[in-house]
Short mmCIF file of C-alpha atoms in Angstrom, two decimals:
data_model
loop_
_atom_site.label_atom_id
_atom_site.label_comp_id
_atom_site.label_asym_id
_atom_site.label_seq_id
_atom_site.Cartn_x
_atom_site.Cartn_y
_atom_site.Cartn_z
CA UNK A 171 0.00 0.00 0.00
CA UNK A 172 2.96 2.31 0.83
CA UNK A 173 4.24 1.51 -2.14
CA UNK A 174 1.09 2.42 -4.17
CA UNK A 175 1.11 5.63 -2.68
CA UNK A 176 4.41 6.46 -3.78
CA UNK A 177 3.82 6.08 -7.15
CA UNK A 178 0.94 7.74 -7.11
CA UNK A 179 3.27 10.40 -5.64
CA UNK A 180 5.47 10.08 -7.90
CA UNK A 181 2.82 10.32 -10.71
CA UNK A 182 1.54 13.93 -9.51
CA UNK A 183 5.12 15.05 -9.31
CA UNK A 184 5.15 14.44 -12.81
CA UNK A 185 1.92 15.67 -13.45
CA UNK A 186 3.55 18.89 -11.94
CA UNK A 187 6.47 18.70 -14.24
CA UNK A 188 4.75 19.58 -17.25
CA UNK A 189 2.30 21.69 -15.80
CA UNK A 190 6.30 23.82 -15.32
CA UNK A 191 6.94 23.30 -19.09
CA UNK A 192 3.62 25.86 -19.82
CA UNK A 193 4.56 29.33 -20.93
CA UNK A 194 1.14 30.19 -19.32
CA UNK A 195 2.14 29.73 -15.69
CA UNK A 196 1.83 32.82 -13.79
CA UNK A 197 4.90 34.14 -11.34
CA UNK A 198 2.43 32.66 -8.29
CA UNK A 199 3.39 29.27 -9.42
CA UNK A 200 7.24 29.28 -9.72
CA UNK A 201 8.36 27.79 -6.28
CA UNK A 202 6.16 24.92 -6.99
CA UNK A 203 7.08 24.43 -10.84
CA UNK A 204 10.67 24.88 -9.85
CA UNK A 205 9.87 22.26 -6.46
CA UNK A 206 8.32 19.71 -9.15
CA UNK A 207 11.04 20.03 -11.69
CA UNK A 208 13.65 19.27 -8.46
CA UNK A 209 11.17 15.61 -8.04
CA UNK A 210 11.06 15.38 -11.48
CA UNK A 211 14.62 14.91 -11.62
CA UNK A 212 15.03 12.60 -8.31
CA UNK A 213 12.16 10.34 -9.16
CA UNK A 214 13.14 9.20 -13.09
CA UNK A 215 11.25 7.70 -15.53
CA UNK A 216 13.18 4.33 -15.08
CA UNK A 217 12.02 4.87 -11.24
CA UNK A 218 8.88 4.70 -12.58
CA UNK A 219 9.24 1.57 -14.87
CA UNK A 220 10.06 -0.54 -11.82
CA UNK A 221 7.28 0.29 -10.05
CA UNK A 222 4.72 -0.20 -12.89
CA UNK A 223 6.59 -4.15 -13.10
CA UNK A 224 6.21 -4.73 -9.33
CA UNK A 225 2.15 -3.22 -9.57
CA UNK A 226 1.04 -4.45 -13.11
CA UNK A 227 -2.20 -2.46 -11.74
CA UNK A 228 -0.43 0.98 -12.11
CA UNK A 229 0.60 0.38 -15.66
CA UNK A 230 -1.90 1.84 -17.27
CA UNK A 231 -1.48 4.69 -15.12
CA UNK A 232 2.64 4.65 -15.93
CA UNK A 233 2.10 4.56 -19.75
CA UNK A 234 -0.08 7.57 -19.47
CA UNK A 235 2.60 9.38 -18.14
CA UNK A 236 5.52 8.19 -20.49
CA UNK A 237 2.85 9.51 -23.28
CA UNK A 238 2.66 13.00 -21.07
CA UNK A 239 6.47 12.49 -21.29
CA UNK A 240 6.20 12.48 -25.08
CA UNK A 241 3.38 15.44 -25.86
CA UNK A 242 6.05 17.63 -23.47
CA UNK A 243 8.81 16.94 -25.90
CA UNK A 244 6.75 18.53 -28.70
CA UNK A 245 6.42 22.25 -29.64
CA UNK A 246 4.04 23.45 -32.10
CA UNK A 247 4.67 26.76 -33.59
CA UNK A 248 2.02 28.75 -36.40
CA UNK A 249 4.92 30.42 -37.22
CA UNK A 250 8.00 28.54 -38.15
CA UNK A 251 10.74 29.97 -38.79
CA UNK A 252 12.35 30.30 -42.34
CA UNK A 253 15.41 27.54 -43.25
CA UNK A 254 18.56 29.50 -43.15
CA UNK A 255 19.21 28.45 -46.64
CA UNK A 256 16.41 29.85 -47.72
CA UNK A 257 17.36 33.43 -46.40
CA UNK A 258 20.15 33.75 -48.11
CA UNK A 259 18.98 35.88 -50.92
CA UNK A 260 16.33 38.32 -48.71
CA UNK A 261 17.73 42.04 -48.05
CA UNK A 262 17.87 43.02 -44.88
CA UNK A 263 14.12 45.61 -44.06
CA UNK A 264 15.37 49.19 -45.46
CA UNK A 265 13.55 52.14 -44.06
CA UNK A 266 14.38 55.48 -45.12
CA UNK A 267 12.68 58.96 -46.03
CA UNK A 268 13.30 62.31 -44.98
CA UNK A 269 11.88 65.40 -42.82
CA UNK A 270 11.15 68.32 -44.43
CA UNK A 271 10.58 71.65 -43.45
CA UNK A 272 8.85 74.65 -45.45
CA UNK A 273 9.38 78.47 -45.17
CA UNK A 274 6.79 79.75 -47.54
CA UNK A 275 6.26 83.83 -48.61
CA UNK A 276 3.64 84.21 -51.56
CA UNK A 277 4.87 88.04 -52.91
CA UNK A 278 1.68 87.54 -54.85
CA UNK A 279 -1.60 85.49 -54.96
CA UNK A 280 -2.38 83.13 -52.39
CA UNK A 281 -1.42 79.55 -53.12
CA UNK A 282 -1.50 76.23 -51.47
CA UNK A 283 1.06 74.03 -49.26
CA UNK A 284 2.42 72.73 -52.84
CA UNK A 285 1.50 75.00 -55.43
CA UNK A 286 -1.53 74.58 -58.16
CA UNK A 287 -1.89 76.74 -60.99
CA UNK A 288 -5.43 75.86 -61.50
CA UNK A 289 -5.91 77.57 -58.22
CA UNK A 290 -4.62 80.68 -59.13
CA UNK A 291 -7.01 83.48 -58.19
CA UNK A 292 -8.41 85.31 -61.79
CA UNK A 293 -9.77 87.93 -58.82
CA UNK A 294 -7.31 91.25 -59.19
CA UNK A 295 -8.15 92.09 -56.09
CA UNK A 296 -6.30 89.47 -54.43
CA UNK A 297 -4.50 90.44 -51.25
CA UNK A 298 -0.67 90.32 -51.12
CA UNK A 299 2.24 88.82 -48.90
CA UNK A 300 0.76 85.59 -47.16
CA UNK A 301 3.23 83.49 -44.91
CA UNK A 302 2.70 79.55 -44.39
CA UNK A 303 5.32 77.10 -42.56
CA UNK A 304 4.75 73.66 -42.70
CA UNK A 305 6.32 70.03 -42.74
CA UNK A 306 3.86 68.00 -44.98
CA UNK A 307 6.20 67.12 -47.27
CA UNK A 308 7.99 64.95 -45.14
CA UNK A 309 7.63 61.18 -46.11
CA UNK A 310 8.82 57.59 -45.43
CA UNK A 311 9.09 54.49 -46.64
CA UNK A 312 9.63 50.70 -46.00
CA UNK A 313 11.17 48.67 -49.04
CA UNK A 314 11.96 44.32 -48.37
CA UNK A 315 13.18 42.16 -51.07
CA UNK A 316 12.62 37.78 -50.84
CA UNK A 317 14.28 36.00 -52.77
CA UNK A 318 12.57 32.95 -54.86
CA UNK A 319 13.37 30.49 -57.20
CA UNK A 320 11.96 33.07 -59.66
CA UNK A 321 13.76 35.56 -58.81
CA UNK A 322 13.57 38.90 -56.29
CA UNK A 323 10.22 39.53 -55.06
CA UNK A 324 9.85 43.42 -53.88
CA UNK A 325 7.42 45.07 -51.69
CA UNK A 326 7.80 48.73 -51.00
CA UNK A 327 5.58 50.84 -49.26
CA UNK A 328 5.93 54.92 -49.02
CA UNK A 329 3.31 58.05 -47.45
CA UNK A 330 3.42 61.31 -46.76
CA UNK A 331 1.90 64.10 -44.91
CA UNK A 332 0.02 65.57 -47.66
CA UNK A 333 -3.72 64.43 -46.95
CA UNK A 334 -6.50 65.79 -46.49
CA UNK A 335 -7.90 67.12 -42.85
CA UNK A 336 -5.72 69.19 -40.47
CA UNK A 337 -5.36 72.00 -39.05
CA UNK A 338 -3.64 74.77 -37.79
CA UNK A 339 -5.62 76.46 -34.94
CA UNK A 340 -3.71 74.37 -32.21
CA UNK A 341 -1.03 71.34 -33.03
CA UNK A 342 -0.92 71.94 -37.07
CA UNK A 343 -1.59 68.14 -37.87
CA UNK A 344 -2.64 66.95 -40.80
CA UNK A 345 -3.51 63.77 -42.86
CA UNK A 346 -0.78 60.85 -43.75
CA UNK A 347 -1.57 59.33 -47.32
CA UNK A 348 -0.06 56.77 -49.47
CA UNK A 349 1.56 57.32 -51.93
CA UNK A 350 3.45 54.26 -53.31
CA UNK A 351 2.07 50.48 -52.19
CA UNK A 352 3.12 47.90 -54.76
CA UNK A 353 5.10 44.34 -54.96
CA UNK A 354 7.52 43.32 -57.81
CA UNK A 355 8.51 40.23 -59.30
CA UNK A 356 10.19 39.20 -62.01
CA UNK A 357 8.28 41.20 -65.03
CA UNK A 358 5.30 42.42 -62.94
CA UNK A 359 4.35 45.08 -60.75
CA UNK A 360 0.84 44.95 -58.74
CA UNK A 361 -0.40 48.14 -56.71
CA UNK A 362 0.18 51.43 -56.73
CA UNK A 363 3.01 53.75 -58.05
CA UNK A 364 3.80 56.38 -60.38
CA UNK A 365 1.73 55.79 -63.80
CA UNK A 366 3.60 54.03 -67.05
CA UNK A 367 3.06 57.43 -68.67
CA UNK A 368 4.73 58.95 -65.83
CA UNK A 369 8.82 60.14 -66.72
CA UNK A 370 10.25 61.01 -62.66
CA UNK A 371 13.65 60.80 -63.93
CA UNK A 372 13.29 64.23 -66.43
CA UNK A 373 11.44 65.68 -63.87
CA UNK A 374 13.19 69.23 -62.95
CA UNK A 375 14.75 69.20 -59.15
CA UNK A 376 12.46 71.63 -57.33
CA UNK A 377 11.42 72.53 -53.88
CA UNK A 378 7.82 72.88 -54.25
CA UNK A 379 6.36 69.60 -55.30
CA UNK A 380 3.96 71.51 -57.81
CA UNK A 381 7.04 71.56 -59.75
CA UNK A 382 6.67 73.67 -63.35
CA UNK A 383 3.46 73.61 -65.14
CA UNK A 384 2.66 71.02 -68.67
CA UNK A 385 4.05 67.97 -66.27
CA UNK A 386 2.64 64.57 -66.25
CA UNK A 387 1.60 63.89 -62.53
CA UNK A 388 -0.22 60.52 -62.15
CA UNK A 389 0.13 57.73 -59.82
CA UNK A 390 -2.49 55.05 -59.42
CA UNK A 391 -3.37 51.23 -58.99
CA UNK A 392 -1.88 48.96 -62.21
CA UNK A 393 -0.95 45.97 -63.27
CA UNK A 394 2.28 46.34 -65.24
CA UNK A 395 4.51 44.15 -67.32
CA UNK A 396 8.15 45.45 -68.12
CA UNK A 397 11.15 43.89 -70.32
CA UNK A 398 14.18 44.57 -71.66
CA UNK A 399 16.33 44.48 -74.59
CA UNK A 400 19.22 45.93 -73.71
CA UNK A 401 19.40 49.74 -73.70
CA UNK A 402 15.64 49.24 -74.30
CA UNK A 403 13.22 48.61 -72.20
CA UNK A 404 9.43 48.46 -72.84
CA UNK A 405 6.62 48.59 -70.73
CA UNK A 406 3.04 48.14 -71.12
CA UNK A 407 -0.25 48.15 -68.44
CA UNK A 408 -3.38 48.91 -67.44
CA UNK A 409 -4.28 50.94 -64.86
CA UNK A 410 -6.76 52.81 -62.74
CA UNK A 411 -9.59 54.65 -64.99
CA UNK A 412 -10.96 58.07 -63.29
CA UNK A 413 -12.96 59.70 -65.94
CA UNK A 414 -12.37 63.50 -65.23
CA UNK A 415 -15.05 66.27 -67.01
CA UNK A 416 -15.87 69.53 -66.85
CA UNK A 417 -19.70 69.66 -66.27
CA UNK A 418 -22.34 72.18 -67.63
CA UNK A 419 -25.21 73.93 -66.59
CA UNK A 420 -27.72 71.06 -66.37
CA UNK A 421 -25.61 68.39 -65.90
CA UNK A 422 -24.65 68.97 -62.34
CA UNK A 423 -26.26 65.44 -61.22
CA UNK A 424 -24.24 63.44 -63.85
CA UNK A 425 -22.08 60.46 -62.33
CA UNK A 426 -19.30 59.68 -64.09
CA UNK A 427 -18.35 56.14 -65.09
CA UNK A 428 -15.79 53.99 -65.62
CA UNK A 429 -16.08 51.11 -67.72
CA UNK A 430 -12.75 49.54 -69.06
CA UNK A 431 -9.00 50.39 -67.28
CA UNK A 432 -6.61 53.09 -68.93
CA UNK A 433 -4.47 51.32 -71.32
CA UNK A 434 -0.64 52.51 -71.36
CA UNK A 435 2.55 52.09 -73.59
CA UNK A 436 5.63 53.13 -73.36
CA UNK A 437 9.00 52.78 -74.58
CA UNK A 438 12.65 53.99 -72.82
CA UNK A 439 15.61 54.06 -74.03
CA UNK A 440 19.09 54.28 -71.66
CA UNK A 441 22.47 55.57 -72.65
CA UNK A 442 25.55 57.03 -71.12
CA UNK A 443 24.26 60.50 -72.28
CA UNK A 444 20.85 59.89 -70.41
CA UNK A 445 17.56 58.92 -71.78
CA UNK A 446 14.41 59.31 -73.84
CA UNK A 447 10.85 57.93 -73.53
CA UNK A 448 7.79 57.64 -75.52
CA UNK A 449 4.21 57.29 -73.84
CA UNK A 450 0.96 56.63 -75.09
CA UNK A 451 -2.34 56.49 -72.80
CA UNK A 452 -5.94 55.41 -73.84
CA UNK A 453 -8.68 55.97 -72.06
CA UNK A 454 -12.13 55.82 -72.00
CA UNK A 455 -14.60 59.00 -70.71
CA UNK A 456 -18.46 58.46 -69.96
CA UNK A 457 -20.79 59.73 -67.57
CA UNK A 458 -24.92 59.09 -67.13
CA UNK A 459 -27.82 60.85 -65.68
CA UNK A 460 -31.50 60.59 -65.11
CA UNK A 461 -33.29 63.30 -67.17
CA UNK A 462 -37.00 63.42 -67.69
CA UNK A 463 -37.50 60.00 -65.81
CA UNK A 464 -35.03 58.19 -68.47
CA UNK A 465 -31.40 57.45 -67.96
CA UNK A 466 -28.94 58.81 -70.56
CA UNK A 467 -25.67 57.94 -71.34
CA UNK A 468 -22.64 59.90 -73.05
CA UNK A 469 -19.12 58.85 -73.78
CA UNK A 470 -16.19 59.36 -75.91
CA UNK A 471 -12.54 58.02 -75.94
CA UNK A 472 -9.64 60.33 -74.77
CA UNK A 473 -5.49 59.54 -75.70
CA UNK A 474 -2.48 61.25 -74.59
CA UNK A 475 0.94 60.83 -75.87
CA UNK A 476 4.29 62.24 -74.83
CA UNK A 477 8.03 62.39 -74.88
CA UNK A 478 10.34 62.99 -72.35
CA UNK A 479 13.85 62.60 -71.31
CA UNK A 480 17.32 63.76 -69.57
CA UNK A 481 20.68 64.67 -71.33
CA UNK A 482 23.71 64.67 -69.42
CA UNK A 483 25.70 67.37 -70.35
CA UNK A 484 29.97 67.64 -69.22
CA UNK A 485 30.56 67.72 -65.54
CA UNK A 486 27.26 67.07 -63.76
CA UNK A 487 24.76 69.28 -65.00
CA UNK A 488 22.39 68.20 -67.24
CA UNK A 489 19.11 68.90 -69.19
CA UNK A 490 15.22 67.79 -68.57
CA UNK A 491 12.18 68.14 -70.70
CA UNK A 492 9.07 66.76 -71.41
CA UNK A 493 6.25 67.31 -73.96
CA UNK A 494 2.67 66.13 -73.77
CA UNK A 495 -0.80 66.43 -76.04
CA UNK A 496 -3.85 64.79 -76.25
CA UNK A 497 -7.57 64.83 -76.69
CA UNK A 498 -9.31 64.15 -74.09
CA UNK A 499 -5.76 63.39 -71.62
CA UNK A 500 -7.25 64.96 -68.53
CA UNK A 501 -5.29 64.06 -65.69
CA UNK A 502 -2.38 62.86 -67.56
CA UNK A 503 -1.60 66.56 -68.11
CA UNK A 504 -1.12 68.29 -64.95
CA UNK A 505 -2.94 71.03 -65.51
CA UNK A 506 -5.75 69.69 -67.59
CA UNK A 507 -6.92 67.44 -64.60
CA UNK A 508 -11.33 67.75 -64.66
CA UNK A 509 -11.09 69.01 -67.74
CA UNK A 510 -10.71 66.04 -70.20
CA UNK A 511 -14.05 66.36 -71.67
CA UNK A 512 -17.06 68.75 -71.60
CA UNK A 513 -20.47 67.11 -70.66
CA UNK A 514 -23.57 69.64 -71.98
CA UNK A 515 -26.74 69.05 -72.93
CA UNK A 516 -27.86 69.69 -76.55
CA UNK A 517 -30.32 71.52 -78.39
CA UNK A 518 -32.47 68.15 -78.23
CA UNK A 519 -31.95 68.13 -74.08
CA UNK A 520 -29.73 64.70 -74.89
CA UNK A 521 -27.07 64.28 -72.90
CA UNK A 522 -23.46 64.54 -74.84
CA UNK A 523 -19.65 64.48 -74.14
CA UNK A 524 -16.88 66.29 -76.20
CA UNK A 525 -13.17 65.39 -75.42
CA UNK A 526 -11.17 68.44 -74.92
CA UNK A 527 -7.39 69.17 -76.73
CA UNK A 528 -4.99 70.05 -73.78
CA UNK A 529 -0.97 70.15 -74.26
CA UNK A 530 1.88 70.76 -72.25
CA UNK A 531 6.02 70.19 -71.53
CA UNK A 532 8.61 72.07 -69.15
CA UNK A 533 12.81 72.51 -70.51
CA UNK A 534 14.65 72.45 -66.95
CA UNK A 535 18.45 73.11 -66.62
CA UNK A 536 20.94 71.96 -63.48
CA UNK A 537 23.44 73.53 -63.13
CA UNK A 538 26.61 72.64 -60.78
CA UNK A 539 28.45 75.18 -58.82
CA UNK A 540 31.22 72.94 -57.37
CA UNK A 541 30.06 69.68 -55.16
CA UNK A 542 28.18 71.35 -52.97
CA UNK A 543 25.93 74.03 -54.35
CA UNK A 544 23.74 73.75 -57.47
CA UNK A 545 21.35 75.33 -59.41
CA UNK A 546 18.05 74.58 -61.34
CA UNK A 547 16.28 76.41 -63.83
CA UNK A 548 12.43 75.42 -65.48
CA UNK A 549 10.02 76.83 -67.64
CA UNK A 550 6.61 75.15 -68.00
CA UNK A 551 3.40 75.60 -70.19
CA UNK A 552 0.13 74.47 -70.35
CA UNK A 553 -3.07 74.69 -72.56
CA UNK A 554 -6.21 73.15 -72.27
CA UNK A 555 -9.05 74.10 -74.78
CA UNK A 556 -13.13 73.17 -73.72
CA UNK A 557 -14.88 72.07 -77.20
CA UNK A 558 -18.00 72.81 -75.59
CA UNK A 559 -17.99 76.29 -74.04
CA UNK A 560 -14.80 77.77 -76.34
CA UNK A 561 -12.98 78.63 -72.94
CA UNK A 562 -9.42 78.50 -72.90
CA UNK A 563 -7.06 78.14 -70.44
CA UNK A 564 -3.19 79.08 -70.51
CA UNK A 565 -0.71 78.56 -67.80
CA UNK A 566 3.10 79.50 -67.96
CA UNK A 567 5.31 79.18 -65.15
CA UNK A 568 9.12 80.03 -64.44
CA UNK A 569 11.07 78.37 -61.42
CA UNK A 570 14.71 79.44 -60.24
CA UNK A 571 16.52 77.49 -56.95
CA UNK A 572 19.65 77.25 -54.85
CA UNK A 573 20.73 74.62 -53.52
CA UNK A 574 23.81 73.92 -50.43
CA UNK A 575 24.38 70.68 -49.73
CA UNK A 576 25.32 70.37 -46.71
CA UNK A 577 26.37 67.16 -46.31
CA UNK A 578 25.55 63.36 -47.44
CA UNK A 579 22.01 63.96 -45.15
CA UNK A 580 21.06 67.77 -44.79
CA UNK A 581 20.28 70.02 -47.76
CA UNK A 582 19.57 73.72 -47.66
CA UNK A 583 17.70 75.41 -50.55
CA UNK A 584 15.43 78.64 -51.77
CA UNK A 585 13.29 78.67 -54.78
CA UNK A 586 11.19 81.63 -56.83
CA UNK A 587 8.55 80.30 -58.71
CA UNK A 588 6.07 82.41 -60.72
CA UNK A 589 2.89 81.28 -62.32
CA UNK A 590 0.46 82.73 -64.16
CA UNK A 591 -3.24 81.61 -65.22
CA UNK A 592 -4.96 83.13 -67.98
CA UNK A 593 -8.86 82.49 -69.32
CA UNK A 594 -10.37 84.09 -72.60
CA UNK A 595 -14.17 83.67 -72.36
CA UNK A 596 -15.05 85.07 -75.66
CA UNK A 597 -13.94 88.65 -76.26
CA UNK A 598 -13.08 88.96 -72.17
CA UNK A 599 -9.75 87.68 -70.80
CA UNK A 600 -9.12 87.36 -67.03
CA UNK A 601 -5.68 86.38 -66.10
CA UNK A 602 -4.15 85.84 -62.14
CA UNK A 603 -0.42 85.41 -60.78
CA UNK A 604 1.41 83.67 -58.03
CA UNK A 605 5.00 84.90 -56.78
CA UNK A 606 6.24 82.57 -54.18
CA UNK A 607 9.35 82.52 -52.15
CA UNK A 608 9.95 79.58 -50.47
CA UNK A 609 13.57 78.44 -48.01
CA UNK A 610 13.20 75.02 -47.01
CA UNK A 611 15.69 72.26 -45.13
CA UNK A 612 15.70 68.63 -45.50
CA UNK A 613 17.24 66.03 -43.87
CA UNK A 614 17.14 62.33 -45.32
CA UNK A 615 17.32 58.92 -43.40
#
């Protein structure tokens, strides 16, 4: 009898010894885990195995703690780690970005954290000297690469403080947005990032992000397939449609649709002097409303086509440029965004859609003091002509800078940009300015 009640001692004991082996157990409970683990040791399982031959009785009760023994040896865990091996080709998580402040003095006109020449005032009347500080431009992102049998697989993710809400009454905050969210492998890319018929690299270096008027600003969901042939490399997708119109009187309850993706080619080539890229974008443009009880429908097709490209020039300056027309191109031309089409009603009351012809290119210069100081100089133009009402629109913009850098991680600069926004309505013409003086200091991570 003694001797049953040691074993059945001996089988709490164990009992107790995985209970120990639970990441669960609270710090109430470590004097006895640490007690049991102390028997666990004294009392061993071979302990054990004589006393189940000397009490067949207990054997069932010794196997049922051999099999305890067993389940304690085994750890299950949802995430397991990677093989070494297979890590071999995986970058290490990159975060960078940069913080970057804004010292802004508009000389003339009123205009916005980063300038929009649509938004220039065509009021004369327009107060001068307005003051604005802000950090919104500052930004970061998170890029990881995997590797795969297939090759690299790339994620990169990047926002900024550009968003909508905010304020500046009391702490000045404002709205985070995204701005790039994509993967890469192999041939494809899946999410967002700049559009095909977007050129960054011939894009003039500026302070202000509304950089010089006539660019092509664009980035958007896509699917996108890109290959090479040597100094060649082609790309083609299809991408996020956003039909963009200028509405009439009469149409103010039309909802515009989307029916089919944007379509985009293009075609870069690389040298040792730079590049130079072609684009094409097609698009379609409709919009329906209820009139009179019945449901109408309008729509038209809109393309957009552009070149664009850098030339390095001796030393490290070097030239930028781009040129862009369409008919119906809307958004694809800065400042021709809402205005891709006119929607009007006829003389029938039927509802109808007329793409509008819009152009526009900048010819930047950069200039190189010595290492650290630089220059860059941009002129921009834009034109955008409604079909429907004969309005047009003309923008022209200049753009001067300095630029110290400081070091590999802080960079000093001030910029004067100018813009002006003209409209001729028939026989009347109503034009507005913006003068803007802006310091700024950035410091990358």
């Amino acid at each position: 009898m003694k001797d049953k009640v040691l074993f059945k001692h001996l089988f709490v004991c164990t009992l107790l010894v995985k209970l120990a082996a639970f990441p669960g157990r609270v710090k109430s409970c470590i004097k006895l885990c640490s007690a049991s683990v102390l028997l666990g040791v004294f009392f061993s399982p071979l302990q054990l195995a004589v006393a189940a031959a000397s009490f067949p009785e207990e054997k069932a009760l010794v196997q049922l703690t051999q099999a305890l023994d067993e389940v304690g040896k085994v750890v299950v865990n949802p995430y397991p780690a990677k093989p070494a091996a297979d890590k071999l080709g995986d970058s290490p998580l990159e975060i960078h970005g940069y913080i970057k402040a804004d010292f802004i003095y508009d000389l003339a006109g009123k205009g916005d954290d980063v300038i929009n020449y649509q938004n220039i005032s065509l009021d004369s009347n327009v107060a001068e000297g307005h003051v604005r500080f802000h950090a919104r431009q500052s930004r970061i992102n998170i890029k990881k690469s995997f590797a795969t049998p297939s090759g690299a697989l790339v994620v990169f993710v990047e926002g900024d403080f550009l968003g909508s809400g905010g304020n500046e009454l009391l702490t000045n905050s404002t709205g985070f947005r995204i701005r790039h969210a994509y993967g890469s492998w192999g041939n494809w890319l899946l999410g967002q990032t700049w559009s095909t018929f977007v050129d960054v690299k011939s894009y003039p270096e500026t302070i202000n992000l509304g950089n010089a008027a006539g660019q092509t600003l664009l980035r958007q969901p896509m699917v996108r397939y890109s290959t090479s042939f040597d100094d060649f490399k082609l790309m083609t997708s299809l991408e996020n449609p956003e039909t963009d119109l200028s509405f009439a009187d009469g149409t103010d309850n039309a909802i515009e649709q989307d029916k089919q993706p944007d379509f985009i080619l293009r075609g870069m080539v690389n040298k040792s002097w730079g590049h130079v890229s072609l684009q094409y974008a097609r698009r379609q443009l409709a919009a329906f409303e209820e009139l009179d009880g019945r449901e109408e429908t309008a729509k038209t097709s809109g393309y957009a086509v552009a070149v664009t490209g850098k030339f390095k020039l001796p030393g490290q300056d070097d030239i930028r440029f781009s040129l862009a027309s369409g008919k119906g191109a809307g958004r694809y031309i800065q400042e021709s965004t809402n205005a891709a089409g006119d929607l009007y009603l006829d003389a029938d009351d039927k509802l109808n859609l007329s793409a509008n012809d819009s152009s526009g290119g900048y010819l930047a210069y950069r200039y190189w003091w010595n290492d650290s100081w630089r220059s860059n100089f941009a002129l921009g133009f834009a034109r955008v002509d409604h079909s429907n009402s004969g309005k047009k629109y003309r923008y022209d913009t200049y753009l001067a800078n300095l630029l110290y850098q400081v070091n590999k991680r802080f960079l000093l600069g001030v910029e004067y940009a100018y813009g002006e926004r003209e409209l001729t309505s028939g026989n009347e013409v109503f034009s507005g300015e913006i003068k803007r003086l802006e310091f700024s200091a950035k410091y990358s991570f």
